[in-house]
mmCIF file of C-alpha atoms in Angstrom:
data_model
loop_
_atom_site.group_PDB
_atom_site.id
_atom_site.type_symbol
_atom_site.label_atom_id
_atom_site.label_comp_id
_atom_site.label_asym_id
_atom_site.label_seq_id
_atom_site.Cartn_x
_atom_site.Cartn_y
_atom_site.Cartn_z
ATOM 1 C CA UNK A 798 -25.309 23.462 25.435
ATOM 2 C CA UNK A 799 -21.731 23.413 24.149
ATOM 3 C CA UNK A 800 -21.371 26.963 22.838
ATOM 4 C CA UNK A 801 -17.897 26.369 21.374
ATOM 5 C CA UNK A 802 -19.094 23.424 19.271
ATOM 6 C CA UNK A 803 -22.169 25.346 18.177
ATOM 7 C CA UNK A 804 -20.143 28.406 17.162
ATOM 8 C CA UNK A 805 -17.679 26.273 15.224
ATOM 9 C CA UNK A 806 -20.479 24.360 13.468
ATOM 10 C CA UNK A 807 -22.130 27.619 12.440
ATOM 11 C CA UNK A 808 -18.809 29.051 11.220
ATOM 12 C CA UNK A 809 -18.040 25.946 9.198
ATOM 13 C CA UNK A 810 -21.518 25.724 7.667
ATOM 14 C CA UNK A 811 -21.298 29.407 6.669
ATOM 15 C CA UNK A 812 -17.950 28.752 4.947
ATOM 16 C CA UNK A 813 -19.490 25.736 3.207
ATOM 17 C CA UNK A 814 -22.350 27.811 1.842
ATOM 18 C CA UNK A 815 -20.162 30.786 0.885
ATOM 19 C CA UNK A 816 -17.800 28.555 -1.097
ATOM 20 C CA UNK A 817 -20.711 26.913 -2.936
ATOM 21 C CA UNK A 818 -22.374 30.240 -3.705
ATOM 22 C CA UNK A 819 -19.051 31.607 -4.959
ATOM 23 C CA UNK A 820 -18.542 28.545 -7.158
ATOM 24 C CA UNK A 821 -22.117 28.613 -8.512
ATOM 25 C CA UNK A 822 -21.729 32.310 -9.260
ATOM 26 C CA UNK A 823 -18.669 31.548 -11.370
ATOM 27 C CA UNK A 824 -16.247 33.213 -8.993
ATOM 28 C CA UNK A 825 -14.490 30.258 -7.431
ATOM 29 C CA UNK A 826 -13.254 26.814 -8.152
ATOM 30 C CA UNK A 827 -14.657 23.470 -7.152
ATOM 31 C CA UNK A 828 -11.265 22.690 -5.603
ATOM 32 C CA UNK A 829 -11.953 25.251 -2.857
ATOM 33 C CA UNK A 830 -15.354 23.683 -2.137
ATOM 34 C CA UNK A 831 -13.721 20.250 -1.883
ATOM 35 C CA UNK A 832 -10.970 21.604 0.395
ATOM 36 C CA UNK A 833 -13.570 23.055 2.773
ATOM 37 C CA UNK A 834 -15.595 19.827 2.644
ATOM 38 C CA UNK A 835 -12.505 17.755 3.501
ATOM 39 C CA UNK A 836 -11.608 20.020 6.412
ATOM 40 C CA UNK A 837 -15.192 19.982 7.701
ATOM 41 C CA UNK A 838 -15.398 16.206 7.378
ATOM 42 C CA UNK A 839 -12.186 15.700 9.346
ATOM 43 C CA UNK A 840 -13.372 18.078 12.068
ATOM 44 C CA UNK A 841 -16.874 16.556 12.318
ATOM 45 C CA UNK A 842 -15.394 13.049 12.403
ATOM 46 C CA UNK A 843 -13.439 14.007 15.520
ATOM 47 C CA UNK A 844 -16.469 15.598 17.179
ATOM 48 C CA UNK A 845 -18.671 12.582 16.468
ATOM 49 C CA UNK A 846 -15.998 10.183 17.745
ATOM 50 C CA UNK A 847 -15.673 12.117 20.991
ATOM 51 C CA UNK A 848 -19.256 13.268 21.646
ATOM 52 C CA UNK A 849 -21.570 11.297 19.358
ATOM 53 C CA UNK A 850 -23.890 13.029 16.915
ATOM 54 C CA UNK A 851 -24.029 16.777 17.725
ATOM 55 C CA UNK A 852 -27.749 17.062 18.324
ATOM 56 C CA UNK A 853 -29.914 19.912 19.508
ATOM 57 C CA UNK A 854 -29.315 19.214 23.196
ATOM 58 C CA UNK A 855 -25.565 19.664 22.675
ATOM 59 C CA UNK A 856 -25.400 22.449 20.053
ATOM 60 C CA UNK A 857 -28.913 23.901 19.688
ATOM 61 C CA UNK A 858 -31.291 23.653 16.743
ATOM 62 C CA UNK A 859 -29.112 25.729 14.404
ATOM 63 C CA UNK A 860 -25.954 23.875 15.436
ATOM 64 C CA UNK A 861 -27.594 20.494 14.816
ATOM 65 C CA UNK A 862 -28.731 21.704 11.387
ATOM 66 C CA UNK A 863 -25.187 22.890 10.670
ATOM 67 C CA UNK A 864 -23.854 19.435 11.619
ATOM 68 C CA UNK A 865 -26.271 17.898 9.114
ATOM 69 C CA UNK A 866 -25.040 20.293 6.406
ATOM 70 C CA UNK A 867 -21.443 19.228 6.972
ATOM 71 C CA UNK A 868 -22.526 15.587 6.821
ATOM 72 C CA UNK A 869 -24.532 16.229 3.650
ATOM 73 C CA UNK A 870 -21.373 17.469 1.929
ATOM 74 C CA UNK A 871 -19.051 14.788 3.308
ATOM 75 C CA UNK A 872 -17.833 11.828 1.242
ATOM 76 C CA UNK A 873 -20.352 8.981 0.849
ATOM 77 C CA UNK A 874 -18.579 6.650 3.278
ATOM 78 C CA UNK A 875 -18.971 9.240 6.063
ATOM 79 C CA UNK A 876 -22.584 9.906 5.143
ATOM 80 C CA UNK A 877 -23.384 6.201 5.481
ATOM 81 C CA UNK A 878 -21.592 6.044 8.834
ATOM 82 C CA UNK A 879 -23.433 9.093 10.177
ATOM 83 C CA UNK A 880 -26.880 8.219 8.798
ATOM 84 C CA UNK A 881 -27.772 5.865 11.674
ATOM 85 C CA UNK A 882 -26.488 8.370 14.234
ATOM 86 C CA UNK A 883 -28.692 11.081 12.752
ATOM 87 C CA UNK A 884 -31.611 8.632 12.592
ATOM 88 C CA UNK A 885 -31.162 7.897 16.315
ATOM 89 C CA UNK A 886 -30.983 11.631 17.102
ATOM 90 C CA UNK A 887 -34.250 12.221 15.224
ATOM 91 C CA UNK A 888 -35.916 9.334 17.085
ATOM 92 C CA UNK A 889 -35.060 10.897 20.438
ATOM 93 C CA UNK A 890 -36.118 14.397 19.294
ATOM 94 C CA UNK A 891 -32.545 15.682 19.110
ATOM 95 C CA UNK A 892 -32.459 16.463 15.357
ATOM 96 C CA UNK A 893 -34.878 17.391 12.586
ATOM 97 C CA UNK A 894 -36.552 14.680 10.479
ATOM 98 C CA UNK A 895 -36.246 16.942 7.441
ATOM 99 C CA UNK A 896 -32.432 16.856 7.743
ATOM 100 C CA UNK A 897 -32.559 13.070 8.007
ATOM 101 C CA UNK A 898 -34.657 12.904 4.817
ATOM 102 C CA UNK A 899 -32.004 14.849 2.882
ATOM 103 C CA UNK A 900 -29.128 12.720 4.169
ATOM 104 C CA UNK A 901 -31.036 9.489 3.573
ATOM 105 C CA UNK A 902 -31.752 10.515 -0.027
ATOM 106 C CA UNK A 903 -28.117 11.511 -0.559
ATOM 107 C CA UNK A 904 -26.962 8.097 0.687
ATOM 108 C CA UNK A 905 -29.428 6.359 -1.650
ATOM 109 C CA UNK A 906 -28.146 8.398 -4.599
ATOM 110 C CA UNK A 907 -24.537 7.478 -3.845
ATOM 111 C CA UNK A 908 -25.566 3.820 -3.578
ATOM 112 C CA UNK A 909 -27.324 3.959 -6.953
ATOM 113 C CA UNK A 910 -30.769 3.322 -5.469
ATOM 114 C CA UNK A 911 -33.915 5.472 -5.742
ATOM 115 C CA UNK A 912 -34.422 8.224 -3.209
ATOM 116 C CA UNK A 913 -37.431 8.258 -0.850
ATOM 117 C CA UNK A 914 -38.113 11.962 -0.245
ATOM 118 C CA UNK A 915 -37.290 13.649 -3.544
ATOM 119 C CA UNK A 916 -34.667 15.997 -2.149
ATOM 120 C CA UNK A 917 -32.005 15.355 -4.799
ATOM 121 C CA UNK A 918 -32.085 16.853 -8.296
ATOM 122 C CA UNK A 919 -29.571 16.469 -11.113
ATOM 123 C CA UNK A 920 -28.886 17.805 -14.590
ATOM 124 C CA UNK A 921 -26.604 16.132 -17.112
ATOM 125 C CA UNK A 922 -25.128 18.144 -19.962
ATOM 126 C CA UNK A 923 -27.891 19.952 -21.821
ATOM 127 C CA UNK A 924 -30.623 18.020 -19.989
ATOM 128 C CA UNK A 925 -32.762 20.043 -17.604
ATOM 129 C CA UNK A 926 -32.349 19.489 -13.881
ATOM 130 C CA UNK A 927 -34.675 16.695 -12.812
ATOM 131 C CA UNK A 928 -35.340 14.643 -9.720
ATOM 132 C CA UNK A 929 -33.113 11.653 -9.193
ATOM 133 C CA UNK A 930 -35.134 8.426 -9.447
ATOM 134 C CA UNK A 931 -37.808 8.002 -6.797
ATOM 135 C CA UNK A 932 -38.864 4.981 -4.794
ATOM 136 C CA UNK A 933 -42.658 4.786 -4.848
ATOM 137 C CA UNK A 934 -43.213 8.181 -6.483
ATOM 138 C CA UNK A 935 -46.938 8.007 -5.729
ATOM 139 C CA UNK A 936 -46.219 8.283 -1.991
ATOM 140 C CA UNK A 937 -43.319 10.732 -2.057
ATOM 141 C CA UNK A 938 -45.447 13.751 -1.157
ATOM 142 C CA UNK A 939 -46.926 11.906 1.840
ATOM 143 C CA UNK A 940 -43.401 11.061 3.005
ATOM 144 C CA UNK A 941 -42.362 14.701 2.456
ATOM 145 C CA UNK A 942 -45.326 15.991 4.455
ATOM 146 C CA UNK A 943 -44.376 13.697 7.342
ATOM 147 C CA UNK A 944 -40.961 15.421 7.588
ATOM 148 C CA UNK A 945 -42.245 18.959 6.973
ATOM 149 C CA UNK A 946 -41.137 19.277 3.341
ATOM 150 C CA UNK A 947 -43.386 20.911 0.740
ATOM 151 C CA UNK A 948 -44.986 18.756 -1.967
ATOM 152 C CA UNK A 949 -43.343 18.205 -5.336
ATOM 153 C CA UNK A 950 -45.315 19.299 -8.389
ATOM 154 C CA UNK A 951 -46.828 16.436 -10.428
ATOM 155 C CA UNK A 952 -44.956 17.613 -13.523
ATOM 156 C CA UNK A 953 -41.643 17.233 -11.700
ATOM 157 C CA UNK A 954 -42.659 13.818 -10.361
ATOM 158 C CA UNK A 955 -43.654 12.670 -13.851
ATOM 159 C CA UNK A 956 -40.348 13.891 -15.298
ATOM 160 C CA UNK A 957 -38.031 12.421 -12.674
ATOM 161 C CA UNK A 958 -35.039 10.524 -13.971
ATOM 162 C CA UNK A 959 -35.601 6.806 -14.347
ATOM 163 C CA UNK A 960 -32.957 4.292 -13.286
ATOM 164 C CA UNK A 961 -32.533 2.944 -16.820
ATOM 165 C CA UNK A 962 -31.848 6.458 -18.159
ATOM 166 C CA UNK A 963 -29.147 7.074 -15.573
ATOM 167 C CA UNK A 964 -27.634 3.635 -16.147
ATOM 168 C CA UNK A 965 -27.168 4.576 -19.797
ATOM 169 C CA UNK A 966 -25.849 8.081 -19.106
ATOM 170 C CA UNK A 967 -23.757 7.273 -16.023
ATOM 171 C CA UNK A 968 -22.953 3.548 -16.224
ATOM 172 C CA UNK A 969 -19.968 3.717 -13.863
ATOM 173 C CA UNK A 970 -22.152 4.981 -11.015
ATOM 174 C CA UNK A 971 -25.658 3.788 -11.793
ATOM 175 C CA UNK A 972 -24.841 0.314 -13.082
ATOM 176 C CA UNK A 973 -26.662 -2.703 -11.719
ATOM 177 C CA UNK A 974 -26.239 -2.838 -7.975
#
């Protein structure tokens, strides 16, 4: 195991979470979160280019999870690029399927297509936070169970955003694809 990579991944993921908690608590600006994300993305890009996806064999279970977190908060073009690498790592038992589910859903959201696992929620203005649109909502809990995620309550499934609602509220992002 590469202890230096693991330690740096854990340090960077801790900074990521601290900045987000600070921002959510009203104590910090979104600009600081974005600065940390940009720095983490640049660093992870170099690691992936040199070593491939930092999976469990290279950086341990917690290090691999930290790599996913950095990818989850990277710009969409990096997420798309890293999605197949994470998928391959999961297939060989070198990363967690649950992490893949989150990144896959995030990529779908950025592409304006329904998510598969129900990991992404969103509130707009005074609207309550709701699930982003779901692909085949009737099977989402089976897909979640397969990747060790808890089920989503029927009420939340029934109240998930619909594509047409988001197209009206966010036409620049959720327009026809």
